[in-house]
Each structure stands twice: as C-alpha cells, then as structure tokens.
PDB file of C-alpha atoms in Angstrom:
ATOM      1  CA  MET A 258      35.843  46.664 129.523  1.00 43.00           C
ATOM      2  CA  ALA A 259      36.675  44.270 132.348  1.00 51.00           C
ATOM      3  CA  SER A 260      37.634  45.820 135.672  1.00 80.00           C
ATOM      4  CA  ARG A 261      40.294  43.211 136.505  1.00 95.00           C
ATOM      5  CA  VAL A 262      43.566  43.756 134.628  1.00 97.00           C
ATOM      6  CA  LEU A 263      45.822  40.777 133.937  1.00 98.00           C
ATOM      7  CA  TYR A 264      49.383  41.307 132.819  1.00 98.00           C
ATOM      8  CA  LEU A 265      50.158  38.161 130.834  1.00 98.00           C
ATOM      9  CA  LEU A 266      53.940  38.019 130.464  1.00 98.00           C
ATOM     10  CA  GLY A 267      55.214  35.352 128.087  1.00 98.00           C
ATOM     11  CA  CYS A 268      58.653  33.996 127.280  1.00 98.00           C
ATOM     12  CA  ALA A 269      60.156  32.198 124.305  1.00 97.00           C
ATOM     13  CA  ALA A 270      58.962  28.653 124.956  1.00 96.00           C
ATOM     14  CA  PRO A 271      56.718  26.854 122.443  1.00 95.00           C
ATOM     15  CA  PRO A 272      53.445  27.293 124.438  1.00 97.00           C
ATOM     16  CA  VAL A 273      53.674  31.056 123.832  1.00 98.00           C
ATOM     17  CA  LEU A 274      52.748  30.377 120.210  1.00 96.00           C
ATOM     18  CA  ARG A 275      49.131  29.846 121.292  1.00 95.00           C
ATOM     19  CA  VAL A 276      48.948  32.976 123.396  1.00 98.00           C
ATOM     20  CA  ALA A 277      46.039  34.347 121.331  1.00 98.00           C
ATOM     21  CA  ASP A 278      43.876  31.486 122.634  1.00 97.00           C
ATOM     22  CA  VAL A 279      45.021  32.237 126.191  1.00 98.00           C
ATOM     23  CA  VAL A 280      44.143  35.925 125.813  1.00 98.00           C
ATOM     24  CA  ASP A 281      40.715  34.856 124.582  1.00 98.00           C
ATOM     25  CA  ASP A 282      40.218  32.469 127.530  1.00 98.00           C
ATOM     26  CA  ALA A 283      41.280  35.159 130.005  1.00 98.00           C
ATOM     27  CA  GLN A 284      38.948  37.712 128.450  1.00 98.00           C
ATOM     28  CA  ARG A 285      36.047  35.262 128.685  1.00 97.00           C
ATOM     29  CA  ALA A 286      36.898  34.924 132.386  1.00 96.00           C
ATOM     30  CA  GLY A 287      36.504  38.689 132.814  1.00 96.00           C
ATOM     31  CA  TRP A 288      40.102  39.897 132.520  1.00 98.00           C
ATOM     32  CA  ASP A 289      41.286  42.962 130.633  1.00 98.00           C
ATOM     33  CA  VAL A 290      44.526  41.466 129.264  1.00 98.00           C
ATOM     34  CA  CYS A 291      47.780  43.326 128.659  1.00 98.00           C
ATOM     35  CA  LEU A 292      50.333  41.155 126.865  1.00 98.00           C
ATOM     36  CA  GLY A 293      54.055  41.481 127.496  1.00 98.00           C
ATOM     37  CA  LEU A 294      56.694  39.343 125.819  1.00 98.00           C
ATOM     38  CA  THR A 295      60.414  38.802 126.063  1.00 98.00           C
ATOM     39  CA  PRO A 296      62.210  40.109 122.955  1.00 98.00           C
ATOM     40  CA  THR A 297      62.671  36.574 121.594  1.00 98.00           C
ATOM     41  CA  ALA A 298      59.001  35.699 122.160  1.00 98.00           C
ATOM     42  CA  ALA A 299      58.024  38.938 120.411  1.00 98.00           C
ATOM     43  CA  HIS A 300      60.266  37.947 117.494  1.00 98.00           C
ATOM     44  CA  TRP A 301      58.602  34.524 117.293  1.00 98.00           C
ATOM     45  CA  LEU A 302      55.189  36.241 117.167  1.00 98.00           C
ATOM     46  CA  THR A 303      56.163  39.135 114.868  1.00 98.00           C
ATOM     47  CA  ASP A 304      53.454  38.376 112.297  1.00 98.00           C
ATOM     48  CA  ASP A 305      50.794  38.022 115.016  1.00 98.00           C
ATOM     49  CA  LEU A 306      51.530  41.195 116.990  1.00 98.00           C
ATOM     50  CA  PRO A 307      49.039  43.490 115.199  1.00 98.00           C
ATOM     51  CA  ALA A 308      46.230  40.948 115.687  1.00 98.00           C
ATOM     52  CA  LEU A 309      47.212  40.455 119.346  1.00 98.00           C
ATOM     53  CA  GLU A 310      47.086  44.207 119.920  1.00 98.00           C
ATOM     54  CA  GLU A 311      43.668  44.405 118.322  1.00 98.00           C
ATOM     55  CA  GLN A 312      42.470  41.407 120.336  1.00 98.00           C
ATOM     56  CA  SER A 313      43.672  42.786 123.676  1.00 98.00           C
ATOM     57  CA  GLY A 314      43.020  46.459 122.980  1.00 97.00           C
ATOM     58  CA  HIS A 315      46.493  47.335 124.277  1.00 98.00           C
ATOM     59  CA  PRO A 316      49.971  47.554 122.764  1.00 97.00           C
ATOM     60  CA  VAL A 317      52.008  44.366 123.109  1.00 98.00           C
ATOM     61  CA  ARG A 318      55.112  45.351 125.050  1.00 97.00           C
ATOM     62  CA  SER A 319      58.552  43.795 124.923  1.00 97.00           C
ATOM     63  CA  ARG A 320      60.641  46.833 125.903  1.00 96.00           C
ATOM     64  CA  TYR A 321      60.692  49.389 128.673  1.00 95.00           C
ATOM     65  CA  LYS A 322      58.939  52.668 127.881  1.00 92.00           C
ATOM     66  CA  LEU A 323      61.045  55.768 127.400  1.00 91.00           C
ATOM     67  CA  PRO A 324      61.532  57.969 130.483  1.00 92.00           C
ATOM     68  CA  GLY A 325      58.760  60.535 130.856  1.00 91.00           C
ATOM     69  CA  ARG A 326      56.341  58.697 128.574  1.00 92.00           C
ATOM     70  CA  PRO A 327      52.940  57.745 130.015  1.00 91.00           C
ATOM     71  CA  ASP A 328      52.257  54.087 130.683  1.00 91.00           C
ATOM     72  CA  ALA A 329      50.257  52.507 127.862  1.00 91.00           C
ATOM     73  CA  TRP A 330      48.663  49.907 130.159  1.00 97.00           C
ATOM     74  CA  PRO A 331      46.214  50.291 133.035  1.00 96.00           C
ATOM     75  CA  PRO A 332      47.508  49.211 136.479  1.00 96.00           C
ATOM     76  CA  ALA A 333      47.706  45.451 137.019  1.00 97.00           C
ATOM     77  CA  THR A 334      45.329  43.562 139.256  1.00 97.00           C
ATOM     78  CA  ALA A 335      47.462  40.403 138.888  1.00 98.00           C
ATOM     79  CA  VAL A 336      50.357  39.054 136.850  1.00 98.00           C
ATOM     80  CA  LEU A 337      50.854  35.703 135.143  1.00 98.00           C
ATOM     81  CA  MET A 338      54.381  34.965 133.911  1.00 98.00           C
ATOM     82  CA  ALA A 339      53.912  31.995 131.598  1.00 98.00           C
ATOM     83  CA  PRO A 340      55.456  30.182 129.948  1.00 98.00           C
ATOM     84  CA  ALA A 341      58.494  31.128 132.034  1.00 98.00           C
ATOM     85  CA  THR A 342      61.756  29.849 130.599  1.00 97.00           C
ATOM     86  CA  PHE A 343      64.819  28.670 132.505  1.00 98.00           C
ATOM     87  CA  ASN A 344      66.546  31.938 131.657  1.00 97.00           C
ATOM     88  CA  THR A 345      63.663  34.152 132.786  1.00 98.00           C
ATOM     89  CA  VAL A 346      63.071  32.271 136.051  1.00 98.00           C
ATOM     90  CA  ASN A 347      66.733  32.620 136.982  1.00 98.00           C
ATOM     91  CA  GLN A 348      66.965  36.272 135.952  1.00 98.00           C
ATOM     92  CA  TRP A 349      63.812  37.119 137.909  1.00 98.00           C
ATOM     93  CA  ALA A 350      65.033  35.375 141.067  1.00 98.00           C
ATOM     94  CA  LEU A 351      68.467  37.014 140.788  1.00 98.00           C
ATOM     95  CA  GLY A 352      67.050  40.472 140.052  1.00 97.00           C
ATOM     96  CA  ILE A 353      68.605  40.764 136.581  1.00 97.00           C
ATOM     97  CA  THR A 354      66.101  43.028 134.875  1.00 97.00           C
ATOM     98  CA  GLU A 355      67.301  44.034 131.429  1.00 96.00           C
ATOM     99  CA  LYS A 356      64.104  42.505 129.965  1.00 97.00           C
ATOM    100  CA  PHE A 357      60.867  44.457 130.448  1.00 97.00           C
ATOM    101  CA  VAL A 358      58.810  41.457 131.571  1.00 98.00           C
ATOM    102  CA  VAL A 359      61.408  40.470 134.180  1.00 98.00           C
ATOM    103  CA  GLY A 360      61.757  44.041 135.393  1.00 97.00           C
ATOM    104  CA  PHE A 361      58.022  44.419 135.809  1.00 97.00           C
ATOM    105  CA  ALA A 362      57.691  41.080 137.623  1.00 98.00           C
ATOM    106  CA  ALA A 363      60.607  41.918 139.928  1.00 98.00           C
ATOM    107  CA  GLU A 364      59.077  45.277 140.851  1.00 97.00           C
ATOM    108  CA  ALA A 365      55.629  43.704 141.279  1.00 97.00           C
ATOM    109  CA  ILE A 366      57.016  41.623 144.164  1.00 97.00           C
ATOM    110  CA  GLY A 367      57.779  44.820 146.050  1.00 97.00           C
ATOM    111  CA  LYS A 368      54.446  46.391 145.116  1.00 96.00           C
ATOM    112  CA  GLY A 369      52.494  43.415 146.454  1.00 96.00           C
ATOM    113  CA  ILE A 370      50.772  42.678 143.130  1.00 97.00           C
ATOM    114  CA  PRO A 371      49.584  39.036 143.023  1.00 97.00           C
ATOM    115  CA  LEU A 372      52.060  37.029 140.938  1.00 98.00           C
ATOM    116  CA  VAL A 373      51.742  33.551 139.462  1.00 98.00           C
ATOM    117  CA  THR A 374      54.298  31.827 137.284  1.00 98.00           C
ATOM    118  CA  MET A 375      54.312  28.543 135.416  1.00 98.00           C
ATOM    119  CA  PRO A 376      57.777  27.529 134.221  1.00 97.00           C
ATOM    120  CA  CYS A 377      58.305  25.649 130.974  1.00 96.00           C
ATOM    121  CA  VAL A 378      61.640  23.845 130.990  1.00 96.00           C
ATOM    122  CA  ASN A 379      62.873  20.439 129.995  1.00 95.00           C
ATOM    123  CA  ALA A 380      64.192  17.963 132.553  1.00 95.00           C
ATOM    124  CA  ALA A 381      67.841  18.692 131.703  1.00 96.00           C
ATOM    125  CA  TYR A 382      67.444  22.392 132.505  1.00 96.00           C
ATOM    126  CA  ALA A 383      65.447  21.506 135.604  1.00 96.00           C
ATOM    127  CA  ARG A 384      68.449  19.567 136.963  1.00 96.00           C
ATOM    128  CA  HIS A 385      70.663  22.657 136.929  1.00 97.00           C
ATOM    129  CA  PRO A 386      71.274  23.600 140.589  1.00 96.00           C
ATOM    130  CA  GLN A 387      70.364  27.273 140.122  1.00 97.00           C
ATOM    131  CA  PHE A 388      66.867  26.479 138.862  1.00 98.00           C
ATOM    132  CA  GLY A 389      65.650  24.948 142.127  1.00 97.00           C
ATOM    133  CA  HIS A 390      67.192  27.828 144.095  1.00 98.00           C
ATOM    134  CA  SER A 391      65.438  30.317 141.836  1.00 98.00           C
ATOM    135  CA  LEU A 392      62.033  28.669 142.260  1.00 98.00           C
ATOM    136  CA  GLU A 393      62.481  28.682 146.027  1.00 98.00           C
ATOM    137  CA  THR A 394      63.542  32.345 145.992  1.00 98.00           C
ATOM    138  CA  LEU A 395      60.413  33.295 144.054  1.00 98.00           C
ATOM    139  CA  ARG A 396      58.186  31.260 146.383  1.00 98.00           C
ATOM    140  CA  ARG A 397      59.726  32.941 149.441  1.00 98.00           C
ATOM    141  CA  ALA A 398      59.041  36.312 147.789  1.00 98.00           C
ATOM    142  CA  GLY A 399      55.341  35.449 147.567  1.00 97.00           C
ATOM    143  CA  VAL A 400      55.138  34.298 143.954  1.00 98.00           C
ATOM    144  CA  ARG A 401      52.774  31.389 143.373  1.00 97.00           C
ATOM    145  CA  VAL A 402      54.940  28.902 141.419  1.00 98.00           C
ATOM    146  CA  LEU A 403      53.074  26.213 139.455  1.00 98.00           C
ATOM    147  CA  TYR A 404      55.762  23.630 138.938  1.00 97.00           C
ATOM    148  CA  GLY A 405      55.756  19.887 139.491  1.00 91.00           C
ATOM    149  CA  GLU A 406      52.607  18.159 140.665  1.00 87.00           C
ATOM    150  CA  GLY A 407      49.690  20.547 140.173  1.00 85.00           C
ATOM    151  CA  GLY A 408      51.592  22.619 137.603  1.00 93.00           C
ATOM    152  CA  PHE A 409      54.060  22.135 134.782  1.00 95.00           C
ATOM    153  CA  VAL A 410      55.950  18.838 134.841  1.00 93.00           C
ATOM    154  CA  PRO A 411      59.216  18.879 132.857  1.00 93.00           C
ATOM    155  CA  ASN A 412      59.607  16.628 129.848  1.00 88.00           C
ATOM    156  CA  ALA A 413      62.737  14.993 128.483  1.00 89.00           C
ATOM    157  CA  PRO A 414      64.716  17.253 126.109  1.00 89.00           C
ATOM    158  CA  GLY A 415      63.160  17.245 122.652  1.00 86.00           C
ATOM    159  CA  GLN A 416      59.919  15.642 123.870  1.00 85.00           C
ATOM    160  CA  GLY A 417      57.926  18.733 124.779  1.00 79.00           C
ATOM    161  CA  ARG A 418      54.198  18.899 124.049  1.00 86.00           C
ATOM    162  CA  PRO A 419      53.325  22.598 123.762  1.00 83.00           C
ATOM    163  CA  ASP A 420      49.612  21.837 123.301  1.00 87.00           C
ATOM    164  CA  ALA A 421      49.586  20.112 126.687  1.00 89.00           C
ATOM    165  CA  PHE A 422      50.867  23.177 128.586  1.00 95.00           C
ATOM    166  CA  PRO A 423      48.349  23.613 131.434  1.00 95.00           C
ATOM    167  CA  TRP A 424      47.186  27.138 130.635  1.00 97.00           C
ATOM    168  CA  GLY A 425      43.835  26.493 132.327  1.00 96.00           C
ATOM    169  CA  GLN A 426      45.541  25.804 135.650  1.00 96.00           C
ATOM    170  CA  ALA A 427      47.619  28.962 135.288  1.00 97.00           C
ATOM    171  CA  LEU A 428      44.561  31.147 134.637  1.00 97.00           C
ATOM    172  CA  ALA A 429      42.680  29.544 137.532  1.00 97.00           C
ATOM    173  CA  ALA A 430      45.623  30.173 139.871  1.00 97.00           C
ATOM    174  CA  VAL A 431      45.941  33.831 138.919  1.00 97.00           C
ATOM    175  CA  ALA A 432      42.196  34.343 139.444  1.00 96.00           C
ATOM    176  CA  GLU A 433      42.523  32.725 142.864  1.00 96.00           C
ATOM    177  CA  ALA A 434      45.554  34.876 143.740  1.00 94.00           C
ATOM    178  CA  ALA A 435      43.678  38.047 142.804  1.00 93.00           C
ATOM    179  CA  GLU A 436      40.639  36.963 144.823  1.00 89.00           C
ATOM    180  CA  ASP A 437      42.849  36.249 147.855  1.00 75.00           C
ATOM    181  CA  VAL A 438      44.019  39.874 147.778  1.00 64.00           C
ATOM    182  CA  VAL A 439      40.434  41.153 147.525  1.00 53.00           C
ATOM    183  CA  GLU A 440      39.348  38.967 150.430  1.00 55.00           C
ATOM    184  CA  GLY A 441      42.364  40.059 152.464  1.00 47.00           C
ATOM    185  CA  ALA A 442      41.463  43.712 151.895  1.00 45.00           C
ATOM    186  CA  ARG A 443      37.862  43.002 152.961  1.00 45.00           C
ATOM    187  CA  ASP A 444      39.049  41.242 156.106  1.00 44.00           C
ATOM    188  CA  THR A 445      41.381  44.141 156.945  1.00 38.00           C
ATOM    189  CA  ALA A 446      38.595  46.683 156.471  1.00 40.00           C
ATOM    190  CA  ALA A 447      36.207  44.630 158.597  1.00 44.00           C
ATOM    191  CA  ALA A 448      38.785  44.328 161.391  1.00 46.00           C
ATOM    192  CA  ARG A 449      39.350  48.097 161.654  1.00 51.00           C
ATOM    193  CA  PRO A 450      37.601  49.892 164.505  1.00 55.00           C
ATOM    194  CA  ASP A 451      34.681  52.052 163.374  1.00 55.00           C
ATOM    195  CA  ASP A 452      36.503  55.310 164.120  1.00 54.00           C
ATOM    196  CA  ALA A 453      39.360  54.282 161.767  1.00 52.00           C
ATOM    197  CA  ARG A 454      37.038  53.903 158.763  1.00 46.00           C
TER     198      ARG A 454
END
C-alpha cells in the first residue's frame, strides 16, 4: 500500500461523477486514497459506492463517525477538496461544519495538514460577494486555492463541461503541497544544532 495518504473530499458538482477515474489516477501517482463525500454527492453516487470502496480499500465516508468509534481511515498526508461547490466553500470559510468533509477540512487547517481545493461554480455564483471573501479567507488560512487562471475558471450558468474539470492540475497541486511539507521538515531538521537531534 502507498505510504502517502490522500483524503479526496468531493462535493455535489458534476465532476464528482468521474471520481473513480480520479481515484485511479491518484493511486497510480502513489497515493493511498480515502474518499469522502458530501451527503448529496454520496446520494448521486449511491450505486457506485461499493465499487469505490473496493477500489480505494477504505469505506467511503459522508458522515461523522460515532463518538468512541475508531477512525476507519489512516491519518492524512494531504487533502484535496474537489470539486468544491459554492455552498461548501462558504461553509468551510465560515466554519459551519455540519458536513463531515467540511468539518475535517476545517480541522485540518489547525492541524497543519496540506490542503488544496478546486472550486466548481458557475459565473453567477462566483459573482456573489461572499464567495470571493470565502476564497480569500481560505487562502489566508494556508489553503492552496486553484481558482481562476491556473485552476478552475467559472462557466456561464448551464454551460458547464464536467469532463473539462482540471483534475490533473488538482492532483499535481496536492502532490506539490505534500512535498513542500516534507521539504520543510527536512530543512527544519537540518537547521537544528547537533545536540538538539
């Protein structure tokens, strides 16, 4: 099994319907993938959930575990929240965590786990004033936001192209974010005096 663990957290936007291909791509890149979904995304993928669990080797989660129960997933090396809907981006930035994937991502900020998100919204949602504030809040919190040039570019309402969602860029960014943490830890260890090692 791969030593790097990717929490792939998906929301109910059309690109989530090809998440099996994304899991496959991530596994080929050396990730052990744990798939989390918003409740609506899980509903959209109801018929695919058993195959996704077999593919990933982990339960697909869309709810918080019960208190006292062990965690079914290994600890995350990095997190990719994609596709991230308008609703999820705003909830995450505002700290509204009734959804498991939002709660995990919010806590991951405080734990220092590398986080990447790629929103998937149409241009009408993107014009809502809260959306820009939410993206900026997440960026200030250390989340790598792939939106606009070099990430997801909003389409006009009703003109989305789910097959064109730039999953490859998202996976490359999360690999880079994880590597930055590894390099930072190496640099910190190298900078310590010998008697502190």
